[in-house]
Short mmCIF file of C-alpha atoms in Angstrom, two decimals:
data_model
loop_
_atom_site.label_atom_id
_atom_site.label_comp_id
_atom_site.label_asym_id
_atom_site.label_seq_id
_atom_site.Cartn_x
_atom_site.Cartn_y
_atom_site.Cartn_z
CA MET E 272 -7.79 -32.04 14.10
CA SER E 273 -7.98 -29.02 16.39
CA GLU E 274 -9.38 -25.70 15.26
CA PRO E 275 -6.73 -23.13 14.25
CA ARG E 276 -6.09 -20.54 16.94
CA PRO E 277 -7.15 -17.01 16.04
CA MET E 278 -4.33 -14.59 15.27
CA VAL E 279 -3.80 -12.02 18.02
CA GLU E 280 -2.70 -8.58 16.85
CA LEU E 281 -0.06 -7.02 19.07
CA PRO E 282 -0.62 -3.39 20.05
CA TYR E 283 1.27 -0.78 18.07
CA ARG E 284 4.09 0.72 20.14
CA ARG E 285 5.53 4.01 18.97
CA ALA E 286 9.32 4.26 19.02
CA PRO E 287 10.91 7.46 20.37
CA LEU E 288 11.06 10.19 17.76
CA ASP E 289 14.51 11.27 16.62
CA ALA E 290 14.24 14.76 15.13
CA ALA E 291 17.08 13.97 12.72
CA SER E 292 15.51 10.73 11.47
CA PRO E 293 14.95 10.42 7.73
CA LEU E 294 11.34 10.65 6.64
CA ALA E 295 8.91 8.19 5.17
CA VAL E 296 6.19 9.49 2.83
CA VAL E 297 2.97 7.47 2.68
CA VAL E 298 0.34 8.36 0.08
CA GLY E 299 -3.08 7.04 1.09
CA GLY E 300 -2.06 7.30 4.73
CA THR E 301 -5.64 7.61 6.02
CA GLY E 302 -6.87 4.35 4.45
CA ALA E 303 -7.02 1.01 6.23
CA LEU E 304 -3.82 -0.29 4.63
CA GLY E 305 -2.04 3.06 4.46
CA GLY E 306 -2.88 3.76 8.10
CA ALA E 307 -1.43 0.40 9.14
CA ILE E 308 1.73 1.21 7.19
CA VAL E 309 2.01 4.62 8.91
CA ARG E 310 1.65 3.02 12.35
CA ARG E 311 4.23 0.35 11.62
CA LEU E 312 6.77 2.85 10.24
CA ARG E 313 6.25 5.01 13.31
CA SER E 314 6.91 1.96 15.47
CA ARG E 315 10.28 1.77 13.70
CA GLY E 316 11.03 5.35 14.75
CA LEU E 317 10.52 7.05 11.38
CA PRO E 318 8.71 10.35 11.13
CA VAL E 319 6.01 10.02 8.46
CA LEU E 320 4.58 12.54 6.04
CA ALA E 321 1.05 11.21 5.47
CA VAL E 322 -0.59 12.27 2.21
CA ALA E 323 -4.32 12.03 1.52
CA ARG E 324 -6.98 13.87 -0.46
CA SER E 325 -8.95 14.86 2.63
CA ALA E 326 -7.27 17.62 4.62
CA GLU E 327 -9.52 16.83 7.60
CA ALA E 328 -8.74 13.12 7.60
CA VAL E 329 -4.99 13.54 7.31
CA ALA E 330 -4.99 16.26 10.00
CA ALA E 331 -6.89 13.92 12.33
CA LEU E 332 -4.31 11.20 11.72
CA ALA E 333 -1.49 13.55 12.70
CA ALA E 334 -3.28 15.12 15.67
CA ASP E 335 -2.08 12.69 18.36
CA ASP E 336 1.45 12.00 17.09
CA GLU E 337 4.07 14.68 16.60
CA GLY E 338 5.96 12.31 14.33
CA ILE E 339 3.23 12.38 11.66
CA GLY E 340 3.02 15.32 9.31
CA ALA E 341 -0.13 16.05 7.32
CA CYS E 342 -0.11 16.77 3.59
CA ALA E 343 -3.39 17.18 1.66
CA ALA E 344 -2.97 16.27 -2.01
CA ASP E 345 -4.69 14.16 -4.67
CA ILE E 346 -2.00 11.89 -6.09
CA GLY E 347 -4.16 11.40 -9.18
CA GLU E 348 -3.41 15.00 -10.21
CA ASP E 349 -0.11 16.43 -11.41
CA ALA E 350 -0.33 19.28 -8.89
CA ALA E 351 0.15 16.76 -6.08
CA GLY E 352 3.81 16.41 -6.93
CA GLU E 353 4.56 20.05 -6.14
CA VAL E 354 2.49 19.95 -2.95
CA ILE E 355 4.48 16.96 -1.69
CA ALA E 356 7.78 18.52 -2.80
CA ASP E 357 6.91 21.73 -0.90
CA ALA E 358 6.24 19.71 2.25
CA LEU E 359 9.59 17.95 1.87
CA ARG E 360 11.43 21.24 1.26
CA ALA E 361 10.01 22.56 4.51
CA ARG E 362 11.45 19.58 6.39
CA ASP E 363 14.61 19.12 4.27
CA LEU E 364 15.37 15.66 5.62
CA PRO E 365 16.49 12.57 3.70
CA VAL E 366 13.60 10.38 2.56
CA ARG E 367 14.09 6.78 3.64
CA MET E 368 10.95 5.40 2.01
CA VAL E 369 8.10 6.50 -0.21
CA VAL E 370 4.93 4.40 -0.32
CA GLN E 371 2.13 4.65 -2.87
CA ALA E 372 -0.81 3.13 -1.01
CA ALA E 373 -3.71 4.99 -2.63
CA GLY E 374 -6.70 2.72 -3.13
CA LEU E 375 -8.76 2.21 -6.28
CA PRO E 376 -12.47 2.92 -6.60
CA ALA E 377 -14.78 0.01 -7.33
CA LEU E 378 -15.07 -0.30 -11.13
CA GLY E 379 -17.28 -3.36 -11.55
CA GLY E 380 -16.71 -6.57 -13.48
CA LEU E 381 -15.52 -6.98 -17.05
CA ASP E 382 -19.08 -6.87 -18.36
CA ALA E 383 -19.78 -3.50 -16.70
CA VAL E 384 -16.51 -1.56 -16.32
CA GLU E 385 -16.27 1.64 -18.35
CA PRO E 386 -13.23 1.50 -20.65
CA ALA E 387 -12.20 5.03 -19.66
CA ALA E 388 -12.31 3.99 -16.00
CA LEU E 389 -9.47 1.53 -16.61
CA GLY E 390 -7.30 4.37 -17.85
CA ALA E 391 -8.28 6.52 -14.89
CA ALA E 392 -7.32 3.73 -12.48
CA VAL E 393 -3.91 3.37 -14.09
CA ALA E 394 -3.44 7.15 -13.98
CA LEU E 395 -4.21 7.16 -10.27
CA LYS E 396 -2.01 4.32 -9.06
CA VAL E 397 0.70 4.04 -11.71
CA GLY E 398 0.85 7.72 -12.60
CA GLY E 399 0.57 8.51 -8.90
CA LEU E 400 3.64 6.42 -8.11
CA LEU E 401 5.64 8.30 -10.74
CA ARG E 402 4.43 11.65 -9.37
CA LEU E 403 5.46 10.61 -5.86
CA VAL E 404 8.92 9.43 -6.89
CA ARG E 405 9.60 12.58 -8.89
CA ALA E 406 8.47 14.79 -6.00
CA ALA E 407 10.73 13.00 -3.51
CA ASP E 408 13.68 12.42 -5.83
CA PRO E 409 15.96 15.21 -4.48
CA TRP E 410 15.73 13.66 -1.01
CA LEU E 411 16.23 10.02 -2.04
CA GLY E 412 19.66 8.46 -1.66
CA GLU E 413 21.63 5.36 -0.82
CA GLY E 414 19.35 2.88 0.96
CA SER E 415 16.08 4.66 0.15
CA ARG E 416 13.08 2.47 -0.71
CA ILE E 417 10.37 3.07 -3.31
CA VAL E 418 7.31 0.97 -2.44
CA ALA E 419 4.02 0.52 -4.26
CA LEU E 420 1.00 -1.28 -2.87
CA GLY E 421 -0.42 -3.45 -5.61
CA GLY E 422 -2.55 -6.55 -5.32
CA HIS E 423 -3.07 -10.23 -5.92
CA TYR E 424 -5.15 -9.73 -9.07
CA GLY E 425 -2.22 -8.19 -10.95
CA ALA E 426 -0.77 -11.72 -11.21
CA GLU E 427 -4.04 -13.69 -11.00
CA PRO E 428 -6.37 -12.01 -13.53
CA SER E 429 -10.09 -12.22 -12.82
CA PRO E 430 -12.98 -10.84 -14.88
CA HIS E 431 -14.63 -9.86 -11.58
CA VAL E 432 -12.01 -7.16 -10.93
CA PRO E 433 -10.50 -5.98 -14.23
CA GLY E 434 -9.53 -2.60 -12.78
CA ALA E 435 -7.39 -4.11 -10.05
CA GLY E 436 -5.87 -6.67 -12.43
CA VAL E 437 -4.89 -4.24 -15.19
CA THR E 438 -3.68 -1.52 -12.82
CA ASN E 439 -1.60 -3.74 -10.58
CA ALA E 440 0.01 -5.53 -13.51
CA ALA E 441 1.05 -2.13 -14.87
CA LEU E 442 2.27 -1.13 -11.42
CA ALA E 443 4.56 -4.18 -11.29
CA ASN E 444 6.04 -3.18 -14.64
CA LEU E 445 6.74 0.38 -13.47
CA VAL E 446 8.34 -0.88 -10.24
CA ARG E 447 10.74 -2.97 -12.32
CA GLN E 448 11.62 0.10 -14.40
CA LEU E 449 12.14 2.22 -11.28
CA ALA E 450 14.44 -0.44 -9.84
CA ASP E 451 16.60 -0.32 -12.95
CA ALA E 452 16.61 3.47 -13.17
CA HIS E 453 17.38 4.16 -9.50
CA GLY E 454 19.58 1.17 -8.71
CA PRO E 455 22.86 2.94 -9.59
CA ARG E 456 22.09 5.42 -6.78
CA GLY E 457 21.57 2.62 -4.25
CA ILE E 458 17.78 3.13 -4.27
CA THR E 459 15.54 0.07 -4.46
CA ALA E 460 11.95 -0.34 -5.69
CA HIS E 461 9.42 -2.88 -4.45
CA LEU E 462 5.84 -3.99 -5.07
CA VAL E 463 3.86 -5.35 -2.12
CA ALA E 464 0.86 -7.29 -3.40
CA PRO E 465 -1.77 -8.26 -0.81
CA GLY E 466 -4.61 -10.58 -1.55
CA PRO E 467 -8.11 -9.51 -0.50
CA ALA E 468 -7.59 -7.63 2.76
CA ASP E 469 -10.00 -7.82 5.67
CA THR E 470 -11.08 -4.17 5.73
CA ASP E 471 -14.30 -2.20 5.95
CA ARG E 472 -13.90 -1.34 2.25
CA LEU E 473 -13.83 -5.01 1.26
CA ARG E 474 -16.93 -5.63 3.34
CA ARG E 475 -18.75 -2.77 1.61
CA LEU E 476 -17.80 -4.11 -1.82
CA SER E 477 -18.78 -7.62 -0.76
CA SER E 478 -22.13 -6.33 0.46
CA ALA E 479 -22.85 -4.76 -2.94
CA GLN E 480 -21.83 -7.97 -4.68
CA ALA E 481 -24.01 -10.01 -2.34
CA ASP E 482 -27.02 -7.81 -3.09
CA ALA E 483 -26.45 -8.19 -6.84
CA ARG E 484 -26.22 -11.98 -6.54
CA GLY E 485 -29.01 -12.35 -4.01
CA ILE E 486 -26.86 -14.03 -1.37
CA ALA E 487 -25.62 -13.13 2.10
CA VAL E 488 -22.52 -10.96 2.46
CA GLU E 489 -20.95 -13.62 4.68
CA ASP E 490 -21.17 -16.04 1.75
CA VAL E 491 -19.19 -13.64 -0.42
CA LEU E 492 -16.58 -13.17 2.31
CA ALA E 493 -16.37 -16.94 2.71
CA GLU E 494 -15.58 -17.21 -1.00
CA ARG E 495 -12.71 -14.76 -0.56
CA ARG E 496 -11.35 -16.72 2.39
CA ALA E 497 -11.69 -19.98 0.45
CA GLU E 498 -9.19 -18.69 -2.13
CA SER E 499 -6.51 -19.25 0.53
CA PRO E 500 -5.40 -22.69 1.74
CA LEU E 501 -5.39 -21.13 5.21
CA GLY E 502 -9.00 -20.01 4.82
CA ALA E 503 -8.00 -16.48 5.75
CA MET E 504 -7.61 -12.99 4.35
CA VAL E 505 -4.60 -10.77 4.87
CA THR E 506 -4.90 -8.11 7.57
CA PRO E 507 -3.82 -4.46 7.37
CA GLU E 508 -1.32 -5.15 10.16
CA GLN E 509 0.36 -7.81 8.03
CA VAL E 510 0.64 -5.37 5.15
CA GLY E 511 2.20 -2.79 7.47
CA TRP E 512 4.68 -5.39 8.71
CA ALA E 513 5.73 -6.30 5.16
CA VAL E 514 6.32 -2.70 4.13
CA ALA E 515 8.32 -1.91 7.27
CA THR E 516 10.45 -5.02 6.73
CA LEU E 517 11.69 -3.47 3.50
CA LEU E 518 13.59 -0.94 5.64
CA ASP E 519 16.02 -3.68 6.63
CA PRO E 520 19.35 -3.55 4.76
CA GLU E 521 18.89 -7.15 3.60
CA ALA E 522 15.74 -6.12 1.69
CA SER E 523 17.86 -4.59 -1.06
CA ALA E 524 17.99 -8.12 -2.51
CA LEU E 525 14.28 -7.80 -3.29
CA THR E 526 14.58 -4.78 -5.56
CA GLY E 527 12.32 -4.90 -8.59
CA SER E 528 10.35 -7.85 -7.28
CA THR E 529 6.85 -8.42 -5.96
CA LEU E 530 6.29 -9.45 -2.36
CA ALA E 531 3.08 -11.49 -2.41
CA LEU E 532 0.87 -11.35 0.69
CA ASP E 533 -2.01 -13.43 -0.57
CA MET E 534 -2.32 -16.17 2.05
CA GLY E 535 -1.28 -18.71 -0.58
CA ALA E 536 -4.09 -17.80 -2.97
CA ARG E 537 -1.87 -17.37 -6.02
CA ARG E 538 -1.88 -20.54 -8.12
CA GLY E 539 0.82 -19.62 -10.62
CA ILE E 540 4.38 -20.89 -10.28
#
């Protein structure tokens, strides 16, 4: 049997900017996954308002692309909603898609996680999604998409990552509620749930886990790949592709559901 051919990532090509195009808002736009989502949405011709806690990082992201606007806000705080709303008022364009792609801090396993940290994680991702939707609500309309970036462990609980499991399960519940609440206006809500993604952050977390277990970091990464029948982890580019696909009119059929990007790792039916 021949060795599988490595996947080749195609270069990102930016579509021409239409000044009248509706906006996309991406929270966590400077992260590995959020950045890939921003690039893919720009390749579809959408201007993007990128939101991140670091003013410097989000300004750097916008520096070489006039179609990216910078918005510094911490989605874990209530004040972020007004900051985002102010940025949208200044542009006063319809919002085609909002994406909550803020990442979670590492919380440790079930034997070490602080109980209060679980609540803080839910407040960041789940509360953050609600803040984002409320901020953008006046600019949402027929065909708009509400998208949250969850994760594999919301459906496949593991005591190694209780924070991700609890938070992403709650996120799936809120997405279902948002789909019901906004459906009469023609607005759909979606959860995109990657498995372990091949990012620098995962490698840092794997390195810490390897040190704690006294093994090589490559052994930990091999364990993550072994969860998939393809022996692979999802890439940021694949996550960006999935989110951008939800712009298609046909994607309205997916409202309220979870789009799993776990390389076949999920074992449940």
